[in-house]
Amino acid sequence: MRIRDWLAQSRVVLQHSESPKRDAEVLLGYVLAKPRSWLIAFDDTSLSPAQLTRLTMLLERRRAGEPVAHLLGEREFWSLPLKVNNSTLIPRPDTEVLVEVALQLLGASPAAVLDLGTGSGAVALAIAKERPDCEITGVDRVPEAVALARENAALLALSGCRFLQSDWFSELSGAKYQLIVSNPPYIDATDRHLQQGDVRFEPLSALVADEGGLADLRKIADQSRDWLQKGGWLAMEHGWQQADAVSRLLTDAGYQQVATQADYGGNPRVTFGQYNPGQMAG
């Protein structure tokens, strides 16, 4: 079978996917170890039986809904190739907004940064890539996630990051941070989207929070005050309908200069504030 024929058939097989054409091209490029431009230029190339067997297996898994990132074992984030698995969330493009906000909030001097619920290490490693002068710590309560983040740091040779197993702040001691960032669980347990798309294959513990999705956001807002340097910043990703609620959480906890940054689709996605104990929040 030629490449063009396999792609045409695969688009039909994956017709219920959000992006059948792109999914088929990514899987084919993965098996052949070729870029998309090569697939287009040499689409009359015949596929070997071994290649077809492997492609059929991957295609069936994708048709069953398994995320492409899990099939490949990798997802790009902030131009970094990251190993991924089912112990963590798959890094999303909109989470790059959290990295952008973090870089804007960091001053010119070296700083200590904490990433809560680091998962694959995506946010921490992206910050480390741009700010090698900073000391980045990522924590996650899931040991498999910590192992994965450490593997990604080693593969990317980003030695400015360290990753620890910790339930939020539980295993930290004595440190103070200029910036704390987090993409915590923020989805309500009754949200119908939990039964759709890639999230069906991701750990619920990394997605769902009590209080309509606000419980962990509230806990981080409250507890971060004890771990921030004076004048330090907290930035949290949240659901697109939660911006007002998260802004109130920060304001009520005494944070100042509270503001929200939209994601690439124009939806409010990251809310941040500065903590100056002893001063009035405004």
GROMACS .gro file of C-alpha atoms in nm:
model
  282
    1MET     CA    1   0.000   0.000   0.000
    2ARG     CA    2   0.125   0.348  -0.089
    3ILE     CA    3   0.150   0.632   0.162
    4ARG     CA    4  -0.125   0.833  -0.008
    5ASP     CA    5  -0.363   0.537   0.001
    6TRP     CA    6  -0.292   0.462   0.367
    7LEU     CA    7  -0.351   0.825   0.461
    8ALA     CA    8  -0.681   0.832   0.271
    9GLN     CA    9  -0.805   0.515   0.441
   10SER     CA   10  -0.684   0.628   0.783
   11ARG     CA   11  -0.875   0.955   0.765
   12VAL     CA   12  -1.192   0.750   0.724
   13VAL     CA   13  -1.102   0.523   1.015
   14LEU     CA   14  -1.035   0.828   1.236
   15GLN     CA   15  -1.333   1.030   1.114
   16HIS     CA   16  -1.461   1.078   1.469
   17SER     CA   17  -1.130   1.218   1.589
   18GLU     CA   18  -1.100   1.595   1.633
   19SER     CA   19  -0.823   1.600   1.370
   20PRO     CA   20  -0.824   1.278   1.162
   21LYS     CA   21  -0.589   1.405   0.888
   22ARG     CA   22  -0.333   1.539   1.132
   23ASP     CA   23  -0.352   1.229   1.354
   24ALA     CA   24  -0.290   0.999   1.058
   25GLU     CA   25   0.007   1.206   0.940
   26VAL     CA   26   0.161   1.215   1.288
   27LEU     CA   27   0.130   0.839   1.334
   28LEU     CA   28   0.273   0.770   0.988
   29GLY     CA   29   0.561   1.013   1.041
   30TYR     CA   30   0.634   0.847   1.375
   31VAL     CA   31   0.653   0.496   1.230
   32LEU     CA   32   0.857   0.604   0.927
   33ALA     CA   33   1.069   0.854   1.123
   34LYS     CA   34   0.998   1.114   0.854
   35PRO     CA   35   0.865   1.473   0.866
   36ARG     CA   36   0.528   1.569   0.719
   37SER     CA   37   0.698   1.738   0.422
   38TRP     CA   38   0.859   1.403   0.326
   39LEU     CA   39   0.525   1.222   0.347
   40ILE     CA   40   0.373   1.472   0.105
   41ALA     CA   41   0.668   1.474  -0.136
   42PHE     CA   42   0.702   1.095  -0.149
   43ASP     CA   43   0.342   0.986  -0.106
   44ASP     CA   44   0.379   0.719  -0.376
   45THR     CA   45   0.623   0.527  -0.155
   46SER     CA   46   0.505   0.177  -0.068
   47LEU     CA   47   0.475   0.074   0.296
   48SER     CA   48   0.631  -0.253   0.409
   49PRO     CA   49   0.425  -0.528   0.578
   50ALA     CA   50   0.600  -0.459   0.907
   51GLN     CA   51   0.521  -0.088   0.883
   52LEU     CA   52   0.157  -0.162   0.797
   53THR     CA   53   0.124  -0.397   1.094
   54ARG     CA   54   0.258  -0.134   1.333
   55LEU     CA   55   0.042   0.138   1.179
   56THR     CA   56  -0.270  -0.074   1.206
   57MET     CA   57  -0.207  -0.127   1.578
   58LEU     CA   58  -0.155   0.246   1.639
   59LEU     CA   59  -0.457   0.336   1.429
   60GLU     CA   60  -0.685   0.105   1.625
   61ARG     CA   61  -0.562   0.247   1.956
   62ARG     CA   62  -0.623   0.599   1.830
   63ARG     CA   63  -0.970   0.506   1.704
   64ALA     CA   64  -1.045   0.380   2.055
   65GLY     CA   65  -0.963   0.729   2.179
   66GLU     CA   66  -0.612   0.683   2.316
   67PRO     CA   67  -0.427   1.017   2.293
   68VAL     CA   68  -0.169   1.057   2.017
   69ALA     CA   69   0.079   1.177   2.279
   70HIS     CA   70   0.048   0.846   2.464
   71LEU     CA   71   0.089   0.649   2.141
   72LEU     CA   72   0.409   0.836   2.061
   73GLY     CA   73   0.522   0.871   2.423
   74GLU     CA   74   0.606   1.234   2.354
   75ARG     CA   75   0.449   1.579   2.328
   76GLU     CA   76   0.611   1.909   2.232
   77PHE     CA   77   0.571   2.197   2.478
   78TRP     CA   78   0.745   2.534   2.451
   79SER     CA   79   0.949   2.377   2.165
   80LEU     CA   80   1.073   2.111   2.407
   81PRO     CA   81   1.017   1.743   2.325
   82LEU     CA   82   0.876   1.597   2.647
   83LYS     CA   83   0.827   1.234   2.738
   84VAL     CA   84   0.468   1.171   2.851
   85ASN     CA   85   0.275   0.879   2.995
   86ASN     CA   86  -0.055   0.807   3.166
   87SER     CA   87   0.072   0.911   3.511
   88THR     CA   88   0.039   1.282   3.425
   89LEU     CA   89  -0.156   1.531   3.218
   90ILE     CA   90  -0.058   1.574   2.856
   91PRO     CA   91   0.089   1.926   2.826
   92ARG     CA   92  -0.154   2.159   2.644
   93PRO     CA   93  -0.062   2.456   2.424
   94ASP     CA   94  -0.269   2.692   2.641
   95THR     CA   95  -0.051   2.608   2.942
   96GLU     CA   96   0.229   2.788   2.761
   97VAL     CA   97   0.044   3.104   2.868
   98LEU     CA   98   0.134   3.016   3.227
   99VAL     CA   99   0.499   3.009   3.121
  100GLU     CA  100   0.463   3.345   2.946
  101VAL     CA  101   0.312   3.501   3.258
  102ALA     CA  102   0.585   3.351   3.475
  103LEU     CA  103   0.858   3.497   3.257
  104GLN     CA  104   0.689   3.838   3.267
  105LEU     CA  105   0.667   3.830   3.646
  106LEU     CA  106   1.028   3.728   3.704
  107GLY     CA  107   1.265   4.017   3.749
  108ALA     CA  108   1.604   4.045   3.583
  109SER     CA  109   1.787   3.895   3.882
  110PRO     CA  110   1.818   3.522   3.954
  111ALA     CA  111   1.518   3.394   4.149
  112ALA     CA  112   1.379   3.085   4.318
  113VAL     CA  113   1.073   2.942   4.140
  114LEU     CA  114   0.835   2.669   4.256
  115ASP     CA  115   0.609   2.469   4.022
  116LEU     CA  116   0.329   2.295   4.214
  117GLY     CA  117   0.187   1.978   4.058
  118THR     CA  118   0.462   1.968   3.800
  119GLY     CA  119   0.349   1.648   3.621
  120SER     CA  120   0.583   1.589   3.327
  121GLY     CA  121   0.783   1.895   3.434
  122ALA     CA  122   0.661   2.095   3.133
  123VAL     CA  123   0.618   2.436   3.299
  124ALA     CA  124   0.928   2.411   3.518
  125LEU     CA  125   1.147   2.299   3.228
  126ALA     CA  126   1.014   2.571   2.997
  127ILE     CA  127   1.100   2.836   3.258
  128ALA     CA  128   1.440   2.677   3.310
  129LYS     CA  129   1.507   2.688   2.937
  130GLU     CA  130   1.444   3.064   2.926
  131ARG     CA  131   1.592   3.148   3.266
  132PRO     CA  132   1.893   2.924   3.331
  133ASP     CA  133   1.998   3.168   3.602
  134CYS     CA  134   1.696   3.079   3.815
  135GLU     CA  135   1.661   2.791   4.060
  136ILE     CA  136   1.352   2.594   3.964
  137THR     CA  137   1.185   2.337   4.189
  138GLY     CA  138   0.897   2.121   4.069
  139VAL     CA  139   0.689   1.907   4.305
  140ASP     CA  140   0.425   1.641   4.251
  141ARG     CA  141   0.263   1.397   4.491
  142VAL     CA  142   0.274   1.115   4.233
  143PRO     CA  143   0.613   0.936   4.232
  144GLU     CA  144   0.575   0.827   3.868
  145ALA     CA  145   0.527   1.191   3.767
  146VAL     CA  146   0.839   1.296   3.957
  147ALA     CA  147   1.038   1.022   3.785
  148LEU     CA  148   0.907   1.136   3.447
  149ALA     CA  149   0.993   1.501   3.515
  150ARG     CA  150   1.344   1.402   3.619
  151GLU     CA  151   1.382   1.196   3.301
  152ASN     CA  152   1.274   1.494   3.090
  153ALA     CA  153   1.518   1.724   3.269
  154ALA     CA  154   1.801   1.479   3.203
  155LEU     CA  155   1.709   1.428   2.837
  156LEU     CA  156   1.693   1.804   2.783
  157ALA     CA  157   2.009   1.867   2.986
  158LEU     CA  158   1.828   2.133   3.191
  159SER     CA  159   2.022   2.098   3.513
  160GLY     CA  160   1.868   2.409   3.672
  161CYS     CA  161   1.557   2.209   3.768
  162ARG     CA  162   1.509   1.973   4.060
  163PHE     CA  163   1.198   1.762   4.112
  164LEU     CA  164   1.067   1.634   4.443
  165GLN     CA  165   0.780   1.417   4.557
  166SER     CA  166   0.557   1.637   4.770
  167ASP     CA  167   0.183   1.687   4.824
  168TRP     CA  168   0.190   2.059   4.744
  169PHE     CA  169   0.417   2.204   5.015
  170SER     CA  170   0.424   1.902   5.249
  171GLU     CA  171   0.785   1.794   5.189
  172LEU     CA  172   0.936   2.140   5.146
  173SER     CA  173   1.120   2.305   5.431
  174GLY     CA  174   1.241   2.655   5.490
  175ALA     CA  175   1.255   2.778   5.132
  176LYS     CA  176   1.103   3.104   5.011
  177TYR     CA  177   1.021   3.168   4.647
  178GLN     CA  178   1.001   3.476   4.431
  179LEU     CA  179   0.748   3.302   4.208
  180ILE     CA  180   0.509   3.011   4.255
  181VAL     CA  181   0.327   2.871   3.951
  182SER     CA  182   0.073   2.593   3.926
  183ASN     CA  183  -0.157   2.419   3.681
  184PRO     CA  184  -0.359   2.233   3.947
  185PRO     CA  185  -0.673   2.018   3.914
  186TYR     CA  186  -0.961   2.258   3.845
  187ILE     CA  187  -1.239   2.060   3.675
  188ASP     CA  188  -1.566   1.989   3.852
  189ALA     CA  189  -1.632   1.616   3.899
  190THR     CA  190  -1.966   1.643   3.714
  191ASP     CA  191  -1.818   1.809   3.404
  192ARG     CA  192  -1.929   1.612   3.097
  193HIS     CA  193  -1.599   1.683   2.922
  194LEU     CA  194  -1.432   1.428   3.153
  195GLN     CA  195  -1.597   1.159   2.940
  196GLN     CA  196  -1.467   1.301   2.612
  197GLY     CA  197  -1.140   1.316   2.420
  198ASP     CA  198  -0.793   1.270   2.565
  199VAL     CA  199  -0.892   1.339   2.928
  200ARG     CA  200  -1.050   0.991   2.946
  201PHE     CA  201  -0.696   0.853   2.945
  202GLU     CA  202  -0.546   1.098   3.194
  203PRO     CA  203  -0.544   1.060   3.576
  204LEU     CA  204  -0.858   1.207   3.734
  205SER     CA  205  -0.651   1.319   4.032
  206ALA     CA  206  -0.472   1.564   3.803
  207LEU     CA  207  -0.799   1.697   3.661
  208VAL     CA  208  -1.075   1.703   3.923
  209ALA     CA  209  -1.109   1.914   4.238
  210ASP     CA  210  -1.384   1.963   4.494
  211GLU     CA  211  -1.582   2.285   4.540
  212GLY     CA  212  -1.678   2.293   4.174
  213GLY     CA  213  -1.311   2.269   4.078
  214LEU     CA  214  -1.188   2.543   4.312
  215ALA     CA  215  -1.060   2.343   4.612
  216ASP     CA  216  -0.696   2.312   4.507
  217LEU     CA  217  -0.684   2.665   4.368
  218ARG     CA  218  -0.806   2.788   4.707
  219LYS     CA  219  -0.554   2.577   4.897
  220ILE     CA  220  -0.265   2.700   4.683
  221ALA     CA  221  -0.372   3.063   4.718
  222ASP     CA  222  -0.390   3.029   5.097
  223GLN     CA  223  -0.077   2.823   5.157
  224SER     CA  224   0.150   3.000   4.908
  225ARG     CA  225   0.153   3.304   5.135
  226ASP     CA  226   0.383   3.115   5.374
  227TRP     CA  227   0.625   3.024   5.096
  228LEU     CA  228   0.654   3.347   4.900
  229GLN     CA  229   0.921   3.606   4.953
  230LYS     CA  230   0.785   3.950   5.030
  231GLY     CA  231   0.667   4.091   4.699
  232GLY     CA  232   0.663   3.744   4.543
  233TRP     CA  233   0.407   3.636   4.284
  234LEU     CA  234   0.162   3.348   4.252
  235ALA     CA  235   0.027   3.250   3.908
  236MET     CA  236  -0.231   2.973   3.856
  237GLU     CA  237  -0.394   2.822   3.549
  238HIS     CA  238  -0.770   2.764   3.578
  239GLY     CA  239  -1.083   2.693   3.378
  240TRP     CA  240  -1.214   2.958   3.141
  241GLN     CA  241  -1.521   3.019   3.359
  242GLN     CA  242  -1.326   3.043   3.685
  243ALA     CA  243  -1.137   3.369   3.641
  244ASP     CA  244  -1.367   3.579   3.861
  245ALA     CA  245  -1.373   3.317   4.135
  246VAL     CA  246  -0.992   3.276   4.132
  247SER     CA  247  -0.945   3.654   4.134
  248ARG     CA  248  -1.163   3.670   4.446
  249LEU     CA  249  -0.964   3.390   4.607
  250LEU     CA  250  -0.642   3.586   4.558
  251THR     CA  251  -0.786   3.918   4.664
  252ASP     CA  252  -0.946   3.768   4.975
  253ALA     CA  253  -0.613   3.605   5.063
  254GLY     CA  254  -0.440   3.944   5.052
  255TYR     CA  255  -0.275   3.938   4.710
  256GLN     CA  256  -0.231   4.265   4.523
  257GLN     CA  257  -0.225   4.361   4.156
  258VAL     CA  258  -0.449   4.065   4.076
  259ALA     CA  259  -0.499   4.021   3.702
  260THR     CA  260  -0.589   3.753   3.446
  261GLN     CA  261  -0.422   3.660   3.118
  262ALA     CA  262  -0.620   3.507   2.831
  263ASP     CA  263  -0.513   3.192   2.648
  264TYR     CA  264  -0.457   3.165   2.273
  265GLY     CA  265  -0.829   3.123   2.217
  266GLY     CA  266  -0.909   3.445   2.402
  267ASN     CA  267  -1.041   3.267   2.714
  268PRO     CA  268  -0.933   3.383   3.062
  269ARG     CA  269  -0.681   3.117   3.164
  270VAL     CA  270  -0.412   3.235   3.410
  271THR     CA  271  -0.472   3.456   3.714
  272PHE     CA  272  -0.186   3.599   3.916
  273GLY     CA  273  -0.120   3.829   4.209
  274GLN     CA  274   0.159   3.967   4.426
  275TYR     CA  275   0.185   3.902   4.798
  276ASN     CA  276   0.312   4.182   5.022
  277PRO     CA  277   0.225   4.095   5.383
  278GLY     CA  278   0.127   4.393   5.590
  279GLN     CA  279  -0.004   4.593   5.293
  280MET     CA  280  -0.361   4.636   5.182
  281ALA     CA  281  -0.466   4.431   4.879
  282GLY     CA  282  -0.599   4.635   4.593
   0.00000   0.00000   0.00000
